[in-house]
Amino acid sequence: MNAPVLPDWLAAVPRLTLGHLPTPLEPLDRLSAELGGPRIWIKRDDCTGLATGGNKTRKLEYLLADARAAGATDILTFGAVQSNHARQTAAACARVGLPCHLILTEQVAWKHRHYSSGGNVLMDRLFGAEVHIVPVADAADVTQQLTERLTASGRHPYLIPAGGSNAVGAIGYVRCAVELANDFARLGIRPRNVVHASSSAGTQAGLLYGFARLDSHVSGVLDSHVPATRRETPVSVLGINVYHERPAELARRVQRIAEGLATRLGAADLPAPAITDRYRGRGYGIPTPAGVDAIRMLARLEGLIFDPVYSGKAVAALIDLVSVGQFSGEDDVVLIHTGGTASLAVYDNAFD
Ligand SMILES: Cc1ncc(COP(=O)(O)O)c(C=O)c1O
C-alpha cells in the first residue's frame, strides 16, 4: 500500500505514533450481495492496534502529544463504566509511561454481573489505571478533589474530555478523512456517504472538517482516478446517534468541534452535520433488537465482530438505510468500524 499523501497543514501538527495506521478499507462482498444495494466498504478502525483497537487511538495520538507539550505528569479522563475511550486512554498512558486516572460514571442501566468489573474495566485495571467508579452526580466533585490532590503534590494533571472529543482529539479523524481520500484514490472509487456511530462528536467533527477541507483544497488527492462526472458531490458523513436524548445536542457538538478544527487547522466550507436518531433505541448502552441482529448477521456473513452499544447500532442503521433505498444509485458506501468489541463480554446476555 502506498504511504498516505498527507497535506502540510496536517503533517505539521504534533502527534505521537500509537496506532497501526493506515487501517484497511475492505469491501464487504457477502453483506453487499445479501442486501442487494451499493457495494459496502468497511474502514477497519477496530484494527487501530491499541488495546483491541477502536476510534480513540487516532484521537489519543494528538491528545497525548498535546499533553506532553503541556508538561503533563498525569492524565485524567471520563466516561461511562464500560467506556472504550477510557480503556484506550489507559493503554496509551501505559505505552508512554504516564499515570492514568479514570472517572467512570454509573450512567447505563444495563444489568450484567460483571458490568463494573469485566470487559473494558478489567483492561483499565490491567493497564494500571486508577479507576474511580462513581454516581453521575459525584463526578464533578471527584474530579475536583483528584485534580487538587495531584496539583498539591506538585503534579500537572491533563484533562481529556469524555470520548477524547475536542478540537485536539478530533484531528485524529481529520487524518482519517485524509486516509480515506487516499484509499478512494488508490481503489478508484468515489463513495459519497460515510456512516459511523456518533456519540461525543469528535469522530464526526473530524471527518466533517476533513472532507470539507479536502474537497475545497486538495481535490487532486480525492479526484485522481475518478471520472470528471462523478467529482461534484462532496463526501457526506452520517452520524448514527447512539447517545444523546436530544440529537440536536450532538449536532451542536459536532459543529462546535468542527469550528474549533477550522480555527486550528485553517478555514473550510463546513456543511451542517448530518445525524439520524432512528437507531438509538431505549438509550445509551442499551442494546436494540436490530443492533443484535446486525451483529449476528455480520459475524456470520463476514466474520466480523461489532458491539451492541456503538458499532452494532451503526451496522443496523446501514442495513436499514440500504433497505429503504437511501443509497440507491450509489456505487459505494463506507461504514467506519469504530471498535467497541471489548465490552462484548458484559453484553453476552443481550444475545440469549
Ligand atoms: C466503539 C465506539 N464507536 C463510536 C464511538 C463514537 O465516537 P465519538 O465519541 O467520537 O462520537 C465511540 C465513543 O465512545 C466508541 O467507543
Tab-separated table of C-alpha atoms and ligand atoms in Angstrom:
chain	number	residue	atom	x	y	z
A	1	MET	CA	0.000	0.000	0.000
A	2	ASN	CA	1.281	3.482	-0.810
A	3	ALA	CA	2.046	5.779	2.090
A	4	PRO	CA	-0.845	8.239	2.503
A	5	VAL	CA	-0.398	11.668	0.993
A	6	LEU	CA	-0.527	13.978	3.968
A	7	PRO	CA	-1.197	17.692	3.486
A	8	ASP	CA	1.346	20.018	5.120
A	9	TRP	CA	-1.275	21.683	7.337
A	10	LEU	CA	-1.920	18.304	8.953
A	11	ALA	CA	1.610	16.917	8.904
A	12	ALA	CA	2.706	19.953	10.938
A	13	VAL	CA	0.525	19.056	13.967
A	14	PRO	CA	2.471	17.301	16.766
A	15	ARG	CA	1.438	13.661	17.091
A	16	LEU	CA	2.617	10.556	18.935
A	17	THR	CA	2.606	7.364	16.903
A	18	LEU	CA	0.422	4.913	18.805
A	19	GLY	CA	-1.735	3.254	16.176
A	20	HIS	CA	-1.463	0.752	13.392
A	21	LEU	CA	-2.264	3.182	10.617
A	22	PRO	CA	-3.472	3.378	7.926
A	23	THR	CA	-6.226	0.884	8.704
A	24	PRO	CA	-7.544	-1.273	5.856
A	25	LEU	CA	-10.573	-0.277	3.767
A	26	GLU	CA	-12.178	-3.558	2.740
A	27	PRO	CA	-15.229	-4.465	0.647
A	28	LEU	CA	-17.972	-6.416	2.421
A	29	ASP	CA	-18.905	-8.515	-0.586
A	30	ARG	CA	-21.181	-11.007	1.115
A	31	LEU	CA	-23.100	-8.325	3.005
A	32	SER	CA	-23.433	-6.215	-0.160
A	33	ALA	CA	-24.782	-9.230	-2.087
A	34	GLU	CA	-27.203	-10.074	0.721
A	35	LEU	CA	-28.596	-6.531	0.851
A	36	GLY	CA	-28.647	-6.006	-2.914
A	37	GLY	CA	-27.693	-2.326	-2.588
A	38	PRO	CA	-24.457	-0.435	-3.186
A	39	ARG	CA	-21.083	-2.002	-2.537
A	40	ILE	CA	-20.372	-1.576	1.177
A	41	TRP	CA	-16.837	-0.898	2.336
A	42	ILE	CA	-15.588	-1.064	5.861
A	43	LYS	CA	-12.842	1.135	7.299
A	44	ARG	CA	-11.236	-1.105	9.904
A	45	ASP	CA	-10.717	1.322	12.770
A	46	ASP	CA	-11.356	-1.636	15.052
A	47	CYS	CA	-7.791	-2.551	13.994
A	48	THR	CA	-6.050	0.632	15.130
A	49	GLY	CA	-3.820	-1.508	17.266
A	50	LEU	CA	-4.139	-0.079	20.769
A	51	ALA	CA	-5.753	-2.415	23.326
A	52	THR	CA	-8.088	-4.228	20.908
A	53	GLY	CA	-8.389	-1.136	18.711
A	54	GLY	CA	-11.118	1.431	18.176
A	55	ASN	CA	-11.585	5.049	17.196
A	56	LYS	CA	-9.910	6.553	20.263
A	57	THR	CA	-6.403	5.564	19.151
A	58	ARG	CA	-6.431	8.224	16.453
A	59	LYS	CA	-7.565	10.909	18.907
A	60	LEU	CA	-5.054	9.878	21.570
A	61	GLU	CA	-2.148	10.287	19.156
A	62	TYR	CA	-2.865	14.030	19.162
A	63	LEU	CA	-4.133	14.371	22.729
A	64	LEU	CA	-1.093	12.746	24.306
A	65	ALA	CA	1.261	14.761	22.104
A	66	ASP	CA	-0.526	17.870	23.388
A	67	ALA	CA	-0.315	16.591	26.975
A	68	ARG	CA	3.420	16.028	26.600
A	69	ALA	CA	3.903	19.514	25.151
A	70	ALA	CA	1.958	20.941	28.118
A	71	GLY	CA	4.295	19.186	30.578
A	72	ALA	CA	1.609	16.836	31.907
A	73	THR	CA	2.575	14.309	34.557
A	74	ASP	CA	-0.821	12.588	34.808
A	75	ILE	CA	-3.820	12.024	32.547
A	76	LEU	CA	-7.400	12.295	33.818
A	77	THR	CA	-10.312	11.277	31.694
A	78	PHE	CA	-14.006	10.420	31.862
A	79	GLY	CA	-16.606	8.078	30.504
A	80	ALA	CA	-19.310	5.573	31.275
A	81	VAL	CA	-18.255	2.496	33.269
A	82	GLN	CA	-17.698	0.494	30.072
A	83	SER	CA	-16.029	3.368	28.232
A	84	ASN	CA	-13.898	2.282	25.287
A	85	HIS	CA	-12.242	5.681	25.391
A	86	ALA	CA	-11.158	5.074	29.000
A	87	ARG	CA	-9.697	1.679	28.121
A	88	GLN	CA	-7.771	3.041	25.174
A	89	THR	CA	-6.549	6.017	27.179
A	90	ALA	CA	-5.340	3.675	29.930
A	91	ALA	CA	-3.460	1.610	27.345
A	92	ALA	CA	-1.956	4.672	25.657
A	93	CYS	CA	-0.815	6.028	29.027
A	94	ALA	CA	0.823	2.712	29.846
A	95	ARG	CA	2.574	2.864	26.497
A	96	VAL	CA	4.017	6.325	27.064
A	97	GLY	CA	4.553	5.926	30.823
A	98	LEU	CA	2.013	8.431	32.188
A	99	PRO	CA	-0.164	7.656	35.234
A	100	CYS	CA	-3.821	7.460	34.188
A	101	HIS	CA	-6.871	8.284	36.335
A	102	LEU	CA	-10.298	7.265	35.077
A	103	ILE	CA	-13.535	8.751	36.400
A	104	LEU	CA	-16.232	6.366	35.229
A	105	THR	CA	-19.860	7.262	35.841
A	106	GLU	CA	-22.711	4.853	36.515
A	107	GLN	CA	-24.962	6.147	33.747
A	108	VAL	CA	-26.017	2.944	31.986
A	109	ALA	CA	-28.876	0.795	33.264
A	110	TRP	CA	-27.584	-2.432	31.734
A	111	LYS	CA	-27.721	-5.390	34.122
A	112	HIS	CA	-24.794	-7.774	33.999
A	113	ARG	CA	-22.981	-9.172	36.997
A	114	HIS	CA	-19.582	-8.212	35.553
A	115	TYR	CA	-20.623	-4.814	34.167
A	116	SER	CA	-18.412	-2.934	36.663
A	117	SER	CA	-15.507	-5.369	36.636
A	118	GLY	CA	-15.303	-7.121	33.255
A	119	GLY	CA	-14.800	-6.030	29.642
A	120	ASN	CA	-13.237	-2.580	29.432
A	121	VAL	CA	-12.938	-2.219	33.234
A	122	LEU	CA	-10.846	-5.362	33.505
A	123	MET	CA	-8.480	-3.934	30.902
A	124	ASP	CA	-8.412	-0.473	32.524
A	125	ARG	CA	-7.061	-2.156	35.639
A	126	LEU	CA	-4.636	-4.357	33.730
A	127	PHE	CA	-3.164	-1.214	32.182
A	128	GLY	CA	-2.534	0.130	35.676
A	129	ALA	CA	-5.089	2.948	35.595
A	130	GLU	CA	-6.546	4.276	38.838
A	131	VAL	CA	-10.255	3.568	38.381
A	132	HIS	CA	-12.966	5.606	40.156
A	133	ILE	CA	-16.466	4.295	39.519
A	134	VAL	CA	-18.886	6.959	40.778
A	135	PRO	CA	-22.533	8.023	40.516
A	136	VAL	CA	-23.067	10.672	37.812
A	137	ALA	CA	-23.900	13.285	40.451
A	138	ASP	CA	-20.500	12.835	42.135
A	139	ALA	CA	-18.283	13.041	39.047
A	140	ALA	CA	-17.591	16.782	39.246
A	141	ASP	CA	-16.628	16.617	42.948
A	142	VAL	CA	-14.416	13.565	42.495
A	143	THR	CA	-12.689	15.270	39.560
A	144	GLN	CA	-12.080	18.417	41.553
A	145	GLN	CA	-10.723	16.513	44.570
A	146	LEU	CA	-8.453	14.415	42.409
A	147	THR	CA	-7.161	17.420	40.487
A	148	GLU	CA	-6.487	19.298	43.735
A	149	ARG	CA	-4.733	16.297	45.297
A	150	LEU	CA	-2.464	15.893	42.281
A	151	THR	CA	-1.722	19.595	41.984
A	152	ALA	CA	-0.980	19.891	45.709
A	153	SER	CA	1.647	17.175	45.352
A	154	GLY	CA	3.361	19.089	42.570
A	155	ARG	CA	1.943	17.166	39.636
A	156	HIS	CA	0.430	18.557	36.434
A	157	PRO	CA	-2.771	16.727	35.524
A	158	TYR	CA	-4.011	16.974	31.910
A	159	LEU	CA	-7.762	16.538	31.490
A	160	ILE	CA	-9.074	14.762	28.408
A	161	PRO	CA	-12.837	15.191	27.892
A	162	ALA	CA	-15.139	12.175	27.579
A	163	GLY	CA	-14.541	10.405	24.296
A	164	GLY	CA	-11.387	12.451	23.666
A	165	SER	CA	-13.672	14.823	21.817
A	166	ASN	CA	-12.289	18.300	21.498
A	167	ALA	CA	-10.511	20.120	18.702
A	168	VAL	CA	-7.230	18.359	19.524
A	169	GLY	CA	-8.544	14.790	19.640
A	170	ALA	CA	-10.729	15.305	16.575
A	171	ILE	CA	-7.604	15.954	14.490
A	172	GLY	CA	-7.235	12.174	14.558
A	173	TYR	CA	-10.362	11.933	12.423
A	174	VAL	CA	-9.263	14.716	10.122
A	175	ARG	CA	-6.330	12.426	9.477
A	176	CYS	CA	-8.756	9.550	8.926
A	177	ALA	CA	-10.583	11.605	6.262
A	178	VAL	CA	-7.244	12.128	4.518
A	179	GLU	CA	-6.514	8.421	4.820
A	180	LEU	CA	-9.913	7.582	3.312
A	181	ALA	CA	-9.360	10.049	0.475
A	182	ASN	CA	-6.132	8.252	-0.307
A	183	ASP	CA	-7.891	4.875	-0.041
A	184	PHE	CA	-10.527	6.081	-2.517
A	185	ALA	CA	-7.903	7.324	-4.946
A	186	ARG	CA	-5.910	4.091	-4.730
A	187	LEU	CA	-9.004	1.931	-5.214
A	188	GLY	CA	-10.524	4.154	-7.913
A	189	ILE	CA	-13.773	4.614	-6.032
A	190	ARG	CA	-15.664	7.747	-5.007
A	191	PRO	CA	-18.094	6.949	-2.186
A	192	ARG	CA	-20.440	9.822	-1.383
A	193	ASN	CA	-21.523	8.525	2.031
A	194	VAL	CA	-19.569	7.615	5.132
A	195	VAL	CA	-21.575	6.224	8.047
A	196	HIS	CA	-20.478	5.691	11.666
A	197	ALA	CA	-21.666	5.598	15.284
A	198	SER	CA	-21.579	9.071	16.820
A	199	SER	CA	-21.610	9.952	20.484
A	200	SER	CA	-19.185	12.512	21.906
A	201	ALA	CA	-18.908	14.074	18.416
A	202	GLY	CA	-15.141	14.108	17.836
A	203	THR	CA	-15.132	11.395	15.204
A	204	GLN	CA	-17.873	13.051	13.187
A	205	ALA	CA	-16.432	16.547	13.581
A	206	GLY	CA	-13.002	15.379	12.394
A	207	LEU	CA	-14.457	13.634	9.354
A	208	LEU	CA	-16.791	16.531	8.565
A	209	TYR	CA	-13.986	19.069	8.682
A	210	GLY	CA	-11.537	16.737	6.951
A	211	PHE	CA	-13.712	16.027	3.928
A	212	ALA	CA	-14.816	19.657	3.684
A	213	ARG	CA	-11.206	20.789	3.749
A	214	LEU	CA	-10.120	18.185	1.213
A	215	ASP	CA	-12.943	18.999	-1.154
A	216	SER	CA	-12.062	22.651	-1.160
A	217	HIS	CA	-8.270	22.453	-1.016
A	218	VAL	CA	-6.704	19.234	-2.244
A	219	SER	CA	-9.171	17.860	-4.730
A	220	GLY	CA	-6.256	16.279	-6.573
A	221	VAL	CA	-5.971	13.686	-3.812
A	222	LEU	CA	-9.667	12.923	-3.919
A	223	ASP	CA	-10.201	13.047	-7.623
A	224	SER	CA	-7.353	11.185	-9.232
A	225	HIS	CA	-8.674	8.051	-10.993
A	226	VAL	CA	-12.247	9.369	-10.805
A	227	PRO	CA	-14.258	10.285	-13.898
A	228	ALA	CA	-14.985	14.015	-14.042
A	229	THR	CA	-18.762	13.498	-13.963
A	230	ARG	CA	-18.555	11.965	-10.502
A	231	ARG	CA	-16.408	14.609	-8.871
A	232	GLU	CA	-19.032	17.156	-7.913
A	233	THR	CA	-20.673	15.689	-4.814
A	234	PRO	CA	-18.601	16.023	-1.648
A	235	VAL	CA	-18.443	13.139	0.806
A	236	SER	CA	-21.314	13.258	3.269
A	237	VAL	CA	-20.721	11.999	6.810
A	238	LEU	CA	-23.763	10.488	8.513
A	239	GLY	CA	-23.552	10.132	12.295
A	240	ILE	CA	-25.711	7.449	13.887
A	241	ASN	CA	-26.631	8.931	17.243
A	242	VAL	CA	-26.152	6.306	19.956
A	243	TYR	CA	-26.002	8.608	22.962
A	244	HIS	CA	-27.905	11.891	23.020
A	245	GLU	CA	-31.540	12.011	24.021
A	246	ARG	CA	-31.706	15.250	22.088
A	247	PRO	CA	-29.947	14.686	18.766
A	248	ALA	CA	-29.744	18.456	18.244
A	249	GLU	CA	-27.183	18.418	21.069
A	250	LEU	CA	-24.984	16.022	19.089
A	251	ALA	CA	-25.267	18.252	16.015
A	252	ARG	CA	-24.334	21.280	18.103
A	253	ARG	CA	-21.255	19.497	19.473
A	254	VAL	CA	-20.128	18.303	16.049
A	255	GLN	CA	-20.493	21.839	14.723
A	256	ARG	CA	-18.585	23.350	17.643
A	257	ILE	CA	-15.664	20.928	17.405
A	258	ALA	CA	-15.528	21.281	13.612
A	259	GLU	CA	-15.340	25.062	14.027
A	260	GLY	CA	-12.532	24.544	16.535
A	261	LEU	CA	-10.710	22.493	13.922
A	262	ALA	CA	-11.146	25.296	11.395
A	263	THR	CA	-9.601	27.711	13.892
A	264	ARG	CA	-6.611	25.432	14.468
A	265	LEU	CA	-6.036	23.992	11.008
A	266	GLY	CA	-7.495	26.533	8.591
A	267	ALA	CA	-10.843	27.509	7.117
A	268	ALA	CA	-13.135	25.039	5.370
A	269	ASP	CA	-16.626	25.294	3.969
A	270	LEU	CA	-18.359	23.277	6.691
A	271	PRO	CA	-21.716	21.680	5.891
A	272	ALA	CA	-24.328	21.203	8.635
A	273	PRO	CA	-23.771	17.886	10.459
A	274	ALA	CA	-25.965	15.006	9.225
A	275	ILE	CA	-27.318	12.907	12.095
A	276	THR	CA	-30.022	10.289	12.466
A	277	ASP	CA	-31.587	9.333	15.785
A	278	ARG	CA	-33.636	6.395	14.491
A	279	TYR	CA	-31.327	3.634	15.737
A	280	ARG	CA	-30.538	4.577	19.349
A	281	GLY	CA	-33.405	2.550	20.814
A	282	ARG	CA	-34.142	2.897	24.524
A	283	GLY	CA	-30.952	4.741	25.238
A	284	TYR	CA	-27.194	4.815	25.501
A	285	GLY	CA	-25.676	1.471	26.412
A	286	ILE	CA	-28.918	-0.463	25.934
A	287	PRO	CA	-28.812	-2.899	23.001
A	288	THR	CA	-31.546	-2.794	20.344
A	289	PRO	CA	-33.025	-5.908	18.703
A	290	ALA	CA	-31.931	-4.569	15.290
A	291	GLY	CA	-28.394	-3.988	16.587
A	292	VAL	CA	-28.173	-7.508	17.994
A	293	ASP	CA	-29.487	-8.959	14.709
A	294	ALA	CA	-26.977	-6.868	12.760
A	295	ILE	CA	-24.106	-8.122	14.931
A	296	ARG	CA	-25.190	-11.730	14.305
A	297	MET	CA	-25.539	-11.086	10.574
A	298	LEU	CA	-22.091	-9.521	10.163
A	299	ALA	CA	-20.487	-12.242	12.262
A	300	ARG	CA	-21.935	-14.961	10.036
A	301	LEU	CA	-21.608	-13.212	6.697
A	302	GLU	CA	-18.259	-11.501	7.113
A	303	GLY	CA	-16.522	-12.953	10.168
A	304	LEU	CA	-16.564	-9.501	11.798
A	305	ILE	CA	-17.467	-8.547	15.353
A	306	PHE	CA	-19.301	-5.374	16.383
A	307	ASP	CA	-20.626	-4.211	19.769
A	308	PRO	CA	-24.211	-3.516	20.859
A	309	VAL	CA	-23.504	-0.012	22.256
A	310	TYR	CA	-21.894	1.711	19.264
A	311	SER	CA	-20.767	-0.060	16.119
A	312	GLY	CA	-23.612	-2.631	16.097
A	313	LYS	CA	-26.183	0.190	16.073
A	314	ALA	CA	-24.306	1.764	13.164
A	315	VAL	CA	-24.434	-1.507	11.237
A	316	ALA	CA	-28.159	-1.828	11.970
A	317	ALA	CA	-28.632	1.700	10.643
A	318	LEU	CA	-26.680	0.999	7.485
A	319	ILE	CA	-28.665	-2.172	6.777
A	320	ASP	CA	-31.941	-0.315	7.277
A	321	LEU	CA	-30.875	2.669	5.186
A	322	VAL	CA	-29.913	0.372	2.302
A	323	SER	CA	-33.247	-1.450	2.603
A	324	VAL	CA	-35.252	1.789	2.364
A	325	GLY	CA	-33.316	2.867	-0.737
A	326	GLN	CA	-31.361	5.692	0.902
A	327	PHE	CA	-28.281	4.953	-1.207
A	328	SER	CA	-29.993	3.940	-4.432
A	329	GLY	CA	-27.973	4.855	-7.483
A	330	GLU	CA	-24.757	4.943	-5.483
A	331	ASP	CA	-21.883	2.620	-6.194
A	332	ASP	CA	-20.067	2.599	-2.892
A	333	VAL	CA	-20.859	3.390	0.746
A	334	VAL	CA	-18.349	3.346	3.606
A	335	LEU	CA	-19.033	2.178	7.147
A	336	ILE	CA	-16.402	3.071	9.726
A	337	HIS	CA	-15.924	0.277	12.235
A	338	THR	CA	-15.163	2.359	15.303
A	339	GLY	CA	-14.420	-0.653	17.530
A	340	GLY	CA	-16.067	-1.338	20.890
A	341	THR	CA	-15.801	-5.102	20.965
A	342	ALA	CA	-14.037	-5.030	24.344
A	343	SER	CA	-17.439	-4.560	26.002
A	344	LEU	CA	-18.973	-7.662	24.399
A	345	ALA	CA	-18.183	-9.817	27.430
A	346	VAL	CA	-20.581	-7.780	29.573
A	347	TYR	CA	-23.273	-7.865	26.894
A	348	ASP	CA	-23.360	-11.635	26.361
A	349	ASN	CA	-26.859	-11.656	27.890
A	350	ALA	CA	-28.075	-9.465	25.002
A	351	PHE	CA	-27.587	-12.495	22.750
A	352	ASP	CA	-29.584	-15.002	24.843
B	1	LIG	C1	-16.776	1.930	19.777
B	1	LIG	C2	-17.142	3.358	19.625
B	1	LIG	N1	-17.719	3.751	18.476
B	1	LIG	C3	-18.087	5.033	18.280
B	1	LIG	C4	-17.897	5.980	19.255
B	1	LIG	C5	-18.352	7.377	18.976
B	1	LIG	O1	-17.281	8.221	18.720
B	1	LIG	P1	-17.352	9.738	19.189
B	1	LIG	O2	-17.406	9.685	20.690
B	1	LIG	O3	-16.131	10.359	18.664
B	1	LIG	O4	-18.603	10.315	18.638
B	1	LIG	C6	-17.306	5.618	20.470
B	1	LIG	C7	-17.102	6.630	21.528
B	1	LIG	O5	-17.214	6.487	22.662
B	1	LIG	C8	-16.925	4.269	20.663
B	1	LIG	O6	-16.356	3.850	21.813
